[in-house]
PDB file of C-alpha atoms in Angstrom:
ATOM      1  CA  MET G   1     -30.878 -16.346  10.142  1.00  0.00           C
ATOM      2  CA  MET G   2     -28.772 -16.420   7.016  1.00  0.00           C
ATOM      3  CA  GLU G   3     -31.340 -14.342   5.102  1.00  0.00           C
ATOM      4  CA  GLN G   4     -31.216 -11.738   7.886  1.00  0.00           C
ATOM      5  CA  ASP G   5     -27.352 -11.685   7.833  1.00  0.00           C
ATOM      6  CA  LEU G   6     -27.530 -11.223   4.071  1.00  0.00           C
ATOM      7  CA  LYS G   7     -29.917  -8.253   4.308  1.00  0.00           C
ATOM      8  CA  MET G   8     -27.635  -6.655   6.936  1.00  0.00           C
ATOM      9  CA  MET G   9     -24.585  -7.134   4.770  1.00  0.00           C
ATOM     10  CA  GLU G  10     -26.433  -5.517   1.859  1.00  0.00           C
ATOM     11  CA  GLN G  11     -27.363  -2.534   4.044  1.00  0.00           C
ATOM     12  CA  ASP G  12     -23.723  -2.059   5.095  1.00  0.00           C
ATOM     13  CA  LEU G  13     -22.574  -2.147   1.492  1.00  0.00           C
ATOM     14  CA  LYS G  14     -25.220   0.381   0.323  1.00  0.00           C
ATOM     15  CA  ALA G  15     -24.119   2.748   3.118  1.00  0.00           C
ATOM     16  CA  CYS G  16     -20.550   2.561   1.786  1.00  0.00           C
ATOM     17  CA  TYR G  17     -20.854   2.426  -2.057  1.00  0.00           C
ATOM     18  CA  SER G  18     -22.701   3.872  -4.971  1.00  0.00           C
ATOM     19  CA  ILE G  19     -24.594   1.695  -7.368  1.00  0.00           C
ATOM     20  CA  GLU G  20     -23.922   2.352 -10.989  1.00  0.00           C
ATOM     21  CA  GLU G  21     -26.253   0.443 -13.365  1.00  0.00           C
ATOM     22  CA  ASN G  22     -24.280   1.181 -16.507  1.00  0.00           C
ATOM     23  CA  PHE G  23     -20.889   0.087 -15.105  1.00  0.00           C
ATOM     24  CA  ASP G  24     -20.554  -2.745 -17.652  1.00  0.00           C
ATOM     25  CA  THR G  25     -20.987  -0.413 -20.534  1.00  0.00           C
ATOM     26  CA  ASN G  26     -18.673   2.353 -19.187  1.00  0.00           C
ATOM     27  CA  TYR G  27     -15.737   0.062 -18.544  1.00  0.00           C
ATOM     28  CA  LYS G  28     -14.145  -2.544 -20.754  1.00  0.00           C
ATOM     29  CA  MET G  29     -12.141  -4.980 -18.732  1.00  0.00           C
ATOM     30  CA  LEU G  30      -8.710  -5.953 -20.213  1.00  0.00           C
ATOM     31  CA  ASN G  31      -5.718  -7.878 -18.750  1.00  0.00           C
ATOM     32  CA  THR G  32      -5.237  -8.963 -15.177  1.00  0.00           C
ATOM     33  CA  LEU G  33      -2.637  -6.909 -13.232  1.00  0.00           C
ATOM     34  CA  GLY G  34      -2.605  -8.843  -9.963  1.00  0.00           C
ATOM     35  CA  GLU G  35      -4.473 -11.268  -7.831  1.00  0.00           C
ATOM     36  CA  GLY G  36      -5.018 -11.659  -4.089  1.00  0.00           C
ATOM     37  CA  LYS G  37      -6.907 -14.068  -1.826  1.00  0.00           C
ATOM     38  CA  PHE G  38     -10.109 -12.133  -2.032  1.00  0.00           C
ATOM     39  CA  SER G  39      -9.630  -9.897  -4.983  1.00  0.00           C
ATOM     40  CA  VAL G  40      -8.238  -9.449  -8.444  1.00  0.00           C
ATOM     41  CA  VAL G  41      -7.005  -6.231 -10.116  1.00  0.00           C
ATOM     42  CA  LYS G  42      -7.590  -5.712 -13.763  1.00  0.00           C
ATOM     43  CA  ARG G  43      -6.652  -3.007 -16.188  1.00  0.00           C
ATOM     44  CA  ALA G  44      -9.786  -1.502 -17.750  1.00  0.00           C
ATOM     45  CA  PHE G  45     -10.687   1.088 -20.387  1.00  0.00           C
ATOM     46  CA  HIS G  46     -13.055   3.840 -19.280  1.00  0.00           C
ATOM     47  CA  VAL G  47     -15.001   4.371 -22.551  1.00  0.00           C
ATOM     48  CA  PRO G  48     -16.509   7.845 -21.864  1.00  0.00           C
ATOM     49  CA  THR G  49     -13.078   9.390 -21.225  1.00  0.00           C
ATOM     50  CA  SER G  50     -10.889   7.006 -23.274  1.00  0.00           C
ATOM     51  CA  THR G  51      -8.826   6.427 -20.141  1.00  0.00           C
ATOM     52  CA  SER G  52      -7.011   3.453 -18.754  1.00  0.00           C
ATOM     53  CA  VAL G  53      -7.822   2.661 -15.094  1.00  0.00           C
ATOM     54  CA  ALA G  54      -7.147  -0.110 -12.670  1.00  0.00           C
ATOM     55  CA  VAL G  55     -10.216  -1.924 -11.217  1.00  0.00           C
ATOM     56  CA  LYS G  56      -9.948  -3.897  -7.957  1.00  0.00           C
ATOM     57  CA  ILE G  57     -12.669  -6.573  -7.907  1.00  0.00           C
ATOM     58  CA  LEU G  58     -13.599  -7.752  -4.417  1.00  0.00           C
ATOM     59  CA  GLN G  59     -16.004 -10.444  -3.430  1.00  0.00           C
ATOM     60  CA  ASN G  60     -18.720  -9.357  -1.065  1.00  0.00           C
ATOM     61  CA  THR G  61     -18.567 -11.985   1.540  1.00  0.00           C
ATOM     62  CA  LYS G  62     -20.085 -11.460   5.012  1.00  0.00           C
ATOM     63  CA  GLU G  63     -16.738 -11.480   6.817  1.00  0.00           C
ATOM     64  CA  TYR G  64     -15.137  -9.160   4.265  1.00  0.00           C
ATOM     65  CA  THR G  65     -17.861  -6.456   4.173  1.00  0.00           C
ATOM     66  CA  SER G  66     -16.310  -4.360   6.890  1.00  0.00           C
ATOM     67  CA  PRO G  67     -12.696  -4.478   5.458  1.00  0.00           C
ATOM     68  CA  ILE G  68     -14.030  -3.515   2.049  1.00  0.00           C
ATOM     69  CA  CYS G  69     -15.770  -0.439   3.549  1.00  0.00           C
ATOM     70  CA  ARG G  70     -12.668   0.491   5.504  1.00  0.00           C
ATOM     71  CA  GLU G  71     -10.337   0.203   2.425  1.00  0.00           C
ATOM     72  CA  ALA G  72     -12.663   2.333   0.303  1.00  0.00           C
ATOM     73  CA  ARG G  73     -13.176   4.868   3.022  1.00  0.00           C
ATOM     74  CA  ILE G  74      -9.485   5.278   3.634  1.00  0.00           C
ATOM     75  CA  MET G  75      -8.567   5.541   0.023  1.00  0.00           C
ATOM     76  CA  LYS G  76     -11.350   8.086  -0.521  1.00  0.00           C
ATOM     77  CA  SER G  77      -9.789  10.236   2.285  1.00  0.00           C
ATOM     78  CA  LEU G  78      -6.282  10.259   0.654  1.00  0.00           C
ATOM     79  CA  SER G  79      -5.191  12.605  -2.011  1.00  0.00           C
ATOM     80  CA  HIS G  80      -1.418  12.697  -2.645  1.00  0.00           C
ATOM     81  CA  PRO G  81       0.571  12.535  -5.904  1.00  0.00           C
ATOM     82  CA  ASN G  82       2.541   9.431  -4.604  1.00  0.00           C
ATOM     83  CA  ILE G  83      -0.602   7.466  -3.556  1.00  0.00           C
ATOM     84  CA  ILE G  84      -2.776   5.692  -6.001  1.00  0.00           C
ATOM     85  CA  LYS G  85      -6.043   7.645  -6.417  1.00  0.00           C
ATOM     86  CA  LEU G  86      -9.456   6.107  -5.887  1.00  0.00           C
ATOM     87  CA  PHE G  87     -11.863   7.475  -8.545  1.00  0.00           C
ATOM     88  CA  HIS G  88     -15.059   5.580  -8.179  1.00  0.00           C
ATOM     89  CA  VAL G  89     -16.667   2.689  -6.200  1.00  0.00           C
ATOM     90  CA  VAL G  90     -19.423   0.444  -7.614  1.00  0.00           C
ATOM     91  CA  GLN G  91     -21.375  -2.098  -5.595  1.00  0.00           C
ATOM     92  CA  ARG G  92     -23.157  -5.090  -6.884  1.00  0.00           C
ATOM     93  CA  ARG G  93     -24.933  -7.864  -4.982  1.00  0.00           C
ATOM     94  CA  GLU G  94     -21.825 -10.157  -5.022  1.00  0.00           C
ATOM     95  CA  ILE G  95     -18.959  -7.904  -6.144  1.00  0.00           C
ATOM     96  CA  THR G  96     -17.558  -4.481  -5.372  1.00  0.00           C
ATOM     97  CA  TYR G  97     -15.410  -2.602  -7.847  1.00  0.00           C
ATOM     98  CA  LEU G  98     -12.797  -0.003  -6.853  1.00  0.00           C
ATOM     99  CA  VAL G  99     -11.922   2.007  -9.817  1.00  0.00           C
ATOM    100  CA  MET G 100      -8.437   3.552  -9.447  1.00  0.00           C
ATOM    101  CA  GLU G 101      -5.596   5.355 -11.142  1.00  0.00           C
ATOM    102  CA  TYR G 102      -3.629   3.119 -13.482  1.00  0.00           C
ATOM    103  CA  ALA G 103       0.207   3.041 -13.148  1.00  0.00           C
ATOM    104  CA  SER G 104       1.414   1.872 -16.494  1.00  0.00           C
ATOM    105  CA  GLU G 105       4.963   0.775 -15.458  1.00  0.00           C
ATOM    106  CA  GLY G 106       3.718  -1.792 -12.974  1.00  0.00           C
ATOM    107  CA  GLU G 107       5.144  -2.926  -9.655  1.00  0.00           C
ATOM    108  CA  LEU G 108       8.462  -1.798  -8.138  1.00  0.00           C
ATOM    109  CA  GLN G 109       8.899  -5.504  -7.298  1.00  0.00           C
ATOM    110  CA  ASP G 110       8.955  -6.420 -10.961  1.00  0.00           C
ATOM    111  CA  ARG G 111      11.497  -3.766 -11.814  1.00  0.00           C
ATOM    112  CA  ILE G 112      13.790  -4.965  -9.073  1.00  0.00           C
ATOM    113  CA  ILE G 113      13.560  -8.604 -10.312  1.00  0.00           C
ATOM    114  CA  LYS G 114      14.233  -7.486 -13.874  1.00  0.00           C
ATOM    115  CA  VAL G 115      17.378  -5.393 -13.153  1.00  0.00           C
ATOM    116  CA  GLY G 116      18.612  -7.185  -9.970  1.00  0.00           C
ATOM    117  CA  SER G 117      18.885  -3.973  -7.912  1.00  0.00           C
ATOM    118  CA  LEU G 118      18.298  -0.299  -8.484  1.00  0.00           C
ATOM    119  CA  GLU G 119      20.908   2.321  -9.065  1.00  0.00           C
ATOM    120  CA  GLU G 120      21.560   4.389  -5.959  1.00  0.00           C
ATOM    121  CA  SER G 121      20.333   7.591  -7.629  1.00  0.00           C
ATOM    122  CA  GLU G 122      17.028   5.941  -8.610  1.00  0.00           C
ATOM    123  CA  THR G 123      16.665   4.422  -5.121  1.00  0.00           C
ATOM    124  CA  ARG G 124      17.099   7.849  -3.495  1.00  0.00           C
ATOM    125  CA  ARG G 125      14.515   9.441  -5.733  1.00  0.00           C
ATOM    126  CA  LEU G 126      11.899   6.701  -5.470  1.00  0.00           C
ATOM    127  CA  PHE G 127      12.436   6.107  -1.742  1.00  0.00           C
ATOM    128  CA  ALA G 128      12.040   9.825  -1.064  1.00  0.00           C
ATOM    129  CA  GLN G 129       8.655   9.735  -2.905  1.00  0.00           C
ATOM    130  CA  ILE G 130       7.525   6.752  -0.903  1.00  0.00           C
ATOM    131  CA  VAL G 131       8.528   8.441   2.282  1.00  0.00           C
ATOM    132  CA  HIS G 132       6.452  11.517   1.290  1.00  0.00           C
ATOM    133  CA  ALA G 133       3.440   9.237   0.753  1.00  0.00           C
ATOM    134  CA  VAL G 134       3.879   7.550   4.097  1.00  0.00           C
ATOM    135  CA  GLN G 135       4.321  10.906   5.894  1.00  0.00           C
ATOM    136  CA  TYR G 136       1.000  12.004   4.294  1.00  0.00           C
ATOM    137  CA  CYS G 137      -0.716   8.833   5.572  1.00  0.00           C
ATOM    138  CA  HIS G 138       0.717   9.190   9.070  1.00  0.00           C
ATOM    139  CA  ASP G 139      -0.227  12.871   9.206  1.00  0.00           C
ATOM    140  CA  HIS G 140      -3.744  11.764   8.417  1.00  0.00           C
ATOM    141  CA  HIS G 141      -3.743   9.061  11.132  1.00  0.00           C
ATOM    142  CA  ILE G 142      -3.505   6.247   8.665  1.00  0.00           C
ATOM    143  CA  VAL G 143      -1.043   3.351   8.934  1.00  0.00           C
ATOM    144  CA  HIS G 144      -0.591   1.159   5.843  1.00  0.00           C
ATOM    145  CA  ARG G 145       0.668  -2.023   7.546  1.00  0.00           C
ATOM    146  CA  ASP G 146       1.658  -3.688   4.204  1.00  0.00           C
ATOM    147  CA  ILE G 147       4.345  -1.573   2.662  1.00  0.00           C
ATOM    148  CA  LYS G 148       6.304  -3.725   0.220  1.00  0.00           C
ATOM    149  CA  ALA G 149       7.754  -3.620  -3.210  1.00  0.00           C
ATOM    150  CA  SER G 150       4.663  -5.136  -4.826  1.00  0.00           C
ATOM    151  CA  ASN G 151       2.544  -2.439  -3.262  1.00  0.00           C
ATOM    152  CA  ILE G 152       4.587   0.323  -4.869  1.00  0.00           C
ATOM    153  CA  LEU G 153       3.549   1.068  -8.431  1.00  0.00           C
ATOM    154  CA  ILE G 154       5.418   3.159 -11.023  1.00  0.00           C
ATOM    155  CA  ASP G 155       3.485   5.488 -13.268  1.00  0.00           C
ATOM    156  CA  CYS G 156       4.248   6.501 -16.887  1.00  0.00           C
ATOM    157  CA  ARG G 157       6.553   9.242 -15.669  1.00  0.00           C
ATOM    158  CA  GLY G 158       8.644   6.860 -13.531  1.00  0.00           C
ATOM    159  CA  ASN G 159       7.209   8.105 -10.176  1.00  0.00           C
ATOM    160  CA  ALA G 160       6.309   5.913  -7.187  1.00  0.00           C
ATOM    161  CA  LYS G 161       2.732   5.344  -6.101  1.00  0.00           C
ATOM    162  CA  LEU G 162       1.785   3.631  -2.784  1.00  0.00           C
ATOM    163  CA  CYS G 163      -1.149   1.267  -3.273  1.00  0.00           C
ATOM    164  CA  ASP G 164      -3.372  -1.391  -1.722  1.00  0.00           C
ATOM    165  CA  PHE G 165      -4.814  -0.185   1.506  1.00  0.00           C
ATOM    166  CA  GLY G 166      -6.623  -3.398   2.315  1.00  0.00           C
ATOM    167  CA  LEU G 167      -4.792  -3.837   5.617  1.00  0.00           C
ATOM    168  CA  ALA G 168      -4.571  -0.116   6.485  1.00  0.00           C
ATOM    169  CA  ALA G 169      -5.899   1.109   9.797  1.00  0.00           C
ATOM    170  CA  GLU G 170      -7.232   4.450  11.070  1.00  0.00           C
ATOM    171  CA  VAL G 171      -5.532   5.240  14.338  1.00  0.00           C
ATOM    172  CA  ILE G 172      -5.330   8.062  16.836  1.00  0.00           C
ATOM    173  CA  PRO G 173      -2.002   9.011  18.534  1.00  0.00           C
ATOM    174  CA  GLY G 174      -1.057   6.551  21.226  1.00  0.00           C
ATOM    175  CA  GLN G 175      -3.633   3.924  20.114  1.00  0.00           C
ATOM    176  CA  LYS G 176      -2.287   0.331  20.125  1.00  0.00           C
ATOM    177  CA  LEU G 177      -3.204  -2.247  17.501  1.00  0.00           C
ATOM    178  CA  ALA G 178      -3.341  -5.973  17.843  1.00  0.00           C
ATOM    179  CA  GLY G 179      -3.078  -9.030  15.615  1.00  0.00           C
ATOM    180  CA  PHE G 180      -0.597 -10.137  12.987  1.00  0.00           C
ATOM    181  CA  CYS G 181      -1.020  -8.644   9.427  1.00  0.00           C
ATOM    182  CA  GLY G 182       1.113  -7.849   6.480  1.00  0.00           C
ATOM    183  CA  THR G 183       3.776  -9.860   4.587  1.00  0.00           C
ATOM    184  CA  LEU G 184       6.084 -11.867   6.713  1.00  0.00           C
ATOM    185  CA  PRO G 185       9.487 -10.785   5.384  1.00  0.00           C
ATOM    186  CA  TYR G 186       8.475  -7.129   5.772  1.00  0.00           C
ATOM    187  CA  CYS G 187       6.912  -7.505   9.259  1.00  0.00           C
ATOM    188  CA  ALA G 188       8.313  -5.828  12.310  1.00  0.00           C
ATOM    189  CA  PRO G 189       9.343  -7.868  15.271  1.00  0.00           C
ATOM    190  CA  GLU G 190       6.503  -6.711  17.488  1.00  0.00           C
ATOM    191  CA  LEU G 191       4.072  -8.227  15.000  1.00  0.00           C
ATOM    192  CA  LEU G 192       5.490 -11.677  15.642  1.00  0.00           C
ATOM    193  CA  GLN G 193       5.421 -11.447  19.433  1.00  0.00           C
ATOM    194  CA  ALA G 194       1.696 -11.440  20.155  1.00  0.00           C
ATOM    195  CA  VAL G 195       1.713  -7.964  21.773  1.00  0.00           C
ATOM    196  CA  LYS G 196      -0.182  -4.805  21.093  1.00  0.00           C
ATOM    197  CA  TYR G 197       1.771  -2.411  19.024  1.00  0.00           C
ATOM    198  CA  GLU G 198       1.793   1.152  17.656  1.00  0.00           C
ATOM    199  CA  GLY G 199       0.995   1.390  14.004  1.00  0.00           C
ATOM    200  CA  PRO G 200       3.513   3.949  12.646  1.00  0.00           C
ATOM    201  CA  PRO G 201       6.640   2.139  13.780  1.00  0.00           C
ATOM    202  CA  VAL G 202       5.465  -0.932  11.876  1.00  0.00           C
ATOM    203  CA  ASP G 203       5.450   1.071   8.613  1.00  0.00           C
ATOM    204  CA  ILE G 204       8.925   2.464   9.460  1.00  0.00           C
ATOM    205  CA  TRP G 205      10.344  -1.097   9.792  1.00  0.00           C
ATOM    206  CA  SER G 206       8.736  -2.033   6.459  1.00  0.00           C
ATOM    207  CA  LEU G 207      10.407   0.987   4.806  1.00  0.00           C
ATOM    208  CA  GLY G 208      13.739  -0.279   6.084  1.00  0.00           C
ATOM    209  CA  VAL G 209      13.128  -3.693   4.479  1.00  0.00           C
ATOM    210  CA  LEU G 210      12.057  -2.000   1.246  1.00  0.00           C
ATOM    211  CA  LEU G 211      15.118   0.232   1.111  1.00  0.00           C
ATOM    212  CA  PHE G 212      17.404  -2.767   1.664  1.00  0.00           C
ATOM    213  CA  LEU G 213      15.598  -4.657  -1.164  1.00  0.00           C
ATOM    214  CA  MET G 214      15.826  -1.750  -3.577  1.00  0.00           C
ATOM    215  CA  LEU G 215      19.636  -1.502  -3.216  1.00  0.00           C
ATOM    216  CA  SER G 216      20.571  -5.189  -2.964  1.00  0.00           C
ATOM    217  CA  GLY G 217      17.874  -7.040  -4.881  1.00  0.00           C
ATOM    218  CA  ASN G 218      17.401  -9.283  -1.868  1.00  0.00           C
ATOM    219  CA  LEU G 219      15.324  -9.010   1.252  1.00  0.00           C
ATOM    220  CA  PRO G 220      17.342  -8.599   4.478  1.00  0.00           C
ATOM    221  CA  PHE G 221      15.635 -11.551   6.261  1.00  0.00           C
ATOM    222  CA  GLN G 222      15.477 -14.859   4.303  1.00  0.00           C
ATOM    223  CA  GLY G 223      15.029 -17.797   6.721  1.00  0.00           C
ATOM    224  CA  ARG G 224      14.377 -21.090   5.029  1.00  0.00           C
ATOM    225  CA  SER G 225      11.410 -21.778   7.244  1.00  0.00           C
ATOM    226  CA  PHE G 226       8.873 -19.710   9.119  1.00  0.00           C
ATOM    227  CA  VAL G 227      10.643 -20.410  12.361  1.00  0.00           C
ATOM    228  CA  ASP G 228      14.055 -19.358  10.997  1.00  0.00           C
ATOM    229  CA  LEU G 229      12.648 -16.285   9.290  1.00  0.00           C
ATOM    230  CA  LYS G 230      10.849 -15.238  12.440  1.00  0.00           C
ATOM    231  CA  GLN G 231      14.016 -15.577  14.470  1.00  0.00           C
ATOM    232  CA  GLU G 232      16.031 -13.523  11.978  1.00  0.00           C
ATOM    233  CA  ILE G 233      13.476 -10.725  12.141  1.00  0.00           C
ATOM    234  CA  ILE G 234      13.090 -10.752  15.960  1.00  0.00           C
ATOM    235  CA  SER G 235      16.891 -10.579  16.260  1.00  0.00           C
ATOM    236  CA  ALA G 236      17.276  -8.140  13.365  1.00  0.00           C
ATOM    237  CA  ASN G 237      19.942 -10.402  11.912  1.00  0.00           C
ATOM    238  CA  PHE G 238      20.942  -8.826   8.617  1.00  0.00           C
ATOM    239  CA  SER G 239      24.010  -7.647   6.754  1.00  0.00           C
ATOM    240  CA  ILE G 240      24.070  -4.665   4.478  1.00  0.00           C
ATOM    241  CA  PRO G 241      26.053  -5.206   1.182  1.00  0.00           C
ATOM    242  CA  SER G 242      29.418  -3.401   1.091  1.00  0.00           C
ATOM    243  CA  HIS G 243      28.538  -1.411  -2.071  1.00  0.00           C
ATOM    244  CA  VAL G 244      25.764   0.509  -0.225  1.00  0.00           C
ATOM    245  CA  SER G 245      27.007   4.050   0.689  1.00  0.00           C
ATOM    246  CA  ILE G 246      27.441   4.921   4.324  1.00  0.00           C
ATOM    247  CA  ASP G 247      24.551   7.421   4.578  1.00  0.00           C
ATOM    248  CA  ILE G 248      22.006   4.922   3.262  1.00  0.00           C
ATOM    249  CA  SER G 249      23.386   2.057   5.348  1.00  0.00           C
ATOM    250  CA  ASN G 250      22.855   4.311   8.409  1.00  0.00           C
ATOM    251  CA  VAL G 251      19.283   4.880   7.348  1.00  0.00           C
ATOM    252  CA  ILE G 252      18.615   1.134   7.033  1.00  0.00           C
ATOM    253  CA  ILE G 253      20.077   0.476  10.496  1.00  0.00           C
ATOM    254  CA  GLU G 254      17.942   3.194  12.030  1.00  0.00           C
ATOM    255  CA  LEU G 255      14.761   1.929  10.343  1.00  0.00           C
ATOM    256  CA  LEU G 256      15.384  -1.724  11.364  1.00  0.00           C
ATOM    257  CA  MET G 257      15.729  -1.118  15.095  1.00  0.00           C
ATOM    258  CA  ILE G 258      14.245  -4.011  17.135  1.00  0.00           C
ATOM    259  CA  ASN G 259      12.763  -1.678  19.693  1.00  0.00           C
ATOM    260  CA  PRO G 260       9.942   0.328  17.897  1.00  0.00           C
ATOM    261  CA  SER G 261      10.502   3.316  20.252  1.00  0.00           C
ATOM    262  CA  ARG G 262      14.015   3.680  18.866  1.00  0.00           C
ATOM    263  CA  ARG G 263      12.959   3.847  15.182  1.00  0.00           C
ATOM    264  CA  PRO G 264      12.754   7.342  13.743  1.00  0.00           C
ATOM    265  CA  THR G 265       9.324   8.835  13.101  1.00  0.00           C
ATOM    266  CA  ILE G 266       8.399   9.539   9.514  1.00  0.00           C
ATOM    267  CA  HIS G 267       9.078  13.268  10.120  1.00  0.00           C
ATOM    268  CA  GLN G 268      12.550  12.407  11.432  1.00  0.00           C
ATOM    269  CA  ILE G 269      13.218  10.363   8.271  1.00  0.00           C
ATOM    270  CA  MET G 270      12.053  13.377   6.169  1.00  0.00           C
ATOM    271  CA  ARG G 271      14.821  15.436   7.815  1.00  0.00           C
ATOM    272  CA  HIS G 272      17.519  12.935   7.054  1.00  0.00           C
ATOM    273  CA  PRO G 273      20.164  14.139   4.473  1.00  0.00           C
ATOM    274  CA  MET G 274      19.354  11.204   2.235  1.00  0.00           C
ATOM    275  CA  ILE G 275      15.811  12.434   1.799  1.00  0.00           C
ATOM    276  CA  ARG G 276      16.443  16.132   2.013  1.00  0.00           C
ATOM    277  CA  GLY G 277      19.281  15.752  -0.494  1.00  0.00           C
ATOM    278  CA  SER G 278      17.090  13.785  -2.951  1.00  0.00           C
ATOM    279  CA  GLU G 279      14.837  15.481  -5.516  1.00  0.00           C
ATOM    280  CA  ALA G 280      11.490  13.842  -4.754  1.00  0.00           C
ATOM    281  CA  CYS G 281      10.212  15.110  -8.117  1.00  0.00           C
ATOM    282  CA  LEU G 282       6.568  14.917  -6.903  1.00  0.00           C
ATOM    283  CA  PRO G 283       4.548  14.362 -10.113  1.00  0.00           C
ATOM    284  CA  PRO G 284       2.071  16.992 -11.180  1.00  0.00           C
ATOM    285  CA  THR G 285      -1.523  16.065 -11.752  1.00  0.00           C
ATOM    286  CA  SER G 286      -1.495  14.052 -15.008  1.00  0.00           C
ATOM    287  CA  THR G 287      -3.971  14.172 -17.840  1.00  0.00           C
ATOM    288  CA  GLN G 288      -4.957  10.615 -16.868  1.00  0.00           C
ATOM    289  CA  ILE G 289      -5.936  11.705 -13.434  1.00  0.00           C
ATOM    290  CA  SER G 290      -7.879  14.782 -14.484  1.00  0.00           C
ATOM    291  CA  GLN G 291      -9.888  12.839 -17.090  1.00  0.00           C
ATOM    292  CA  ALA G 292     -10.682   9.796 -14.968  1.00  0.00           C
ATOM    293  CA  PRO G 293     -14.034   9.237 -13.310  1.00  0.00           C
ATOM    294  CA  GLN G 294     -14.407  11.217 -10.079  1.00  0.00           C
ATOM    295  CA  ALA G 295     -14.449   9.411  -6.833  1.00  0.00           C
ATOM    296  CA  THR G 296     -17.938   9.103  -5.374  1.00  0.00           C
ATOM    297  CA  ALA G 297     -18.977  10.124  -1.902  1.00  0.00           C
ATOM    298  CA  LEU G 298     -18.480   7.243   0.563  1.00  0.00           C
ATOM    299  CA  SER G 299     -19.954   7.047   4.038  1.00  0.00           C
ATOM    300  CA  GLY G 300     -18.541   4.523   6.427  1.00  0.00           C
ATOM    301  CA  PRO G 301     -20.442   2.558   9.112  1.00  0.00           C
TER     302      PRO G 301
END
């Protein structure tokens, strides 16, 4: 039975990914950029084009085959200047490699930790770019479900890039999702209440948490235990620092509405003066992107 399961898993993977025999000679692995429960992300040098890329290395376990296929399929379908681009997918017997655009300035989380909090002007610019990325996802029926500062990368031009679609879901209007996922301090109340939920409002709540963090240097919900943190989130118990300007404070309050139906849609956020008044400065296609390996055709199950 185990041998049969293994063969089925290999068939699923072959349907989703290309196999490149000379992967090891084309890419020189360098330093580790980040690690997760089932993956590690490394910076690599693409020898044929002399280009730096990021390579997400995933273990091909039986239970993780479908999520890997989904993540690759979703990333392949997205093309936006504020979303990390997937260039190439390589499948081996035990490992899958996602070759992606490299953002040289690292995670937004690290920048916030380094400086304490961002200047309001920088927050407005970066947040506008992130909203543009989320709008693109929602317009293409994709919900991210794990928007957080460590999943926002900064490229060499100082522009924001949404990354890590490992928990993303493809949805149709009105479709309800189920099950807890994401990072607890960023999770919307409905995720903690064992009820089916709509995907887009979950991303909107996470944007509110992110905006609060960018300006204050702290998360709005900081319970000392899981129970305390859960209660703070469910009751939306937070206090905006006094130095935050009124227009941004109002945005945070709107995004962190307990009732998901009362949260603005991503298009309503786009019309807010805070976003309209910010120069999103969408980055043009960089030399790095144009030279990097092209994404291969992926077919999902």
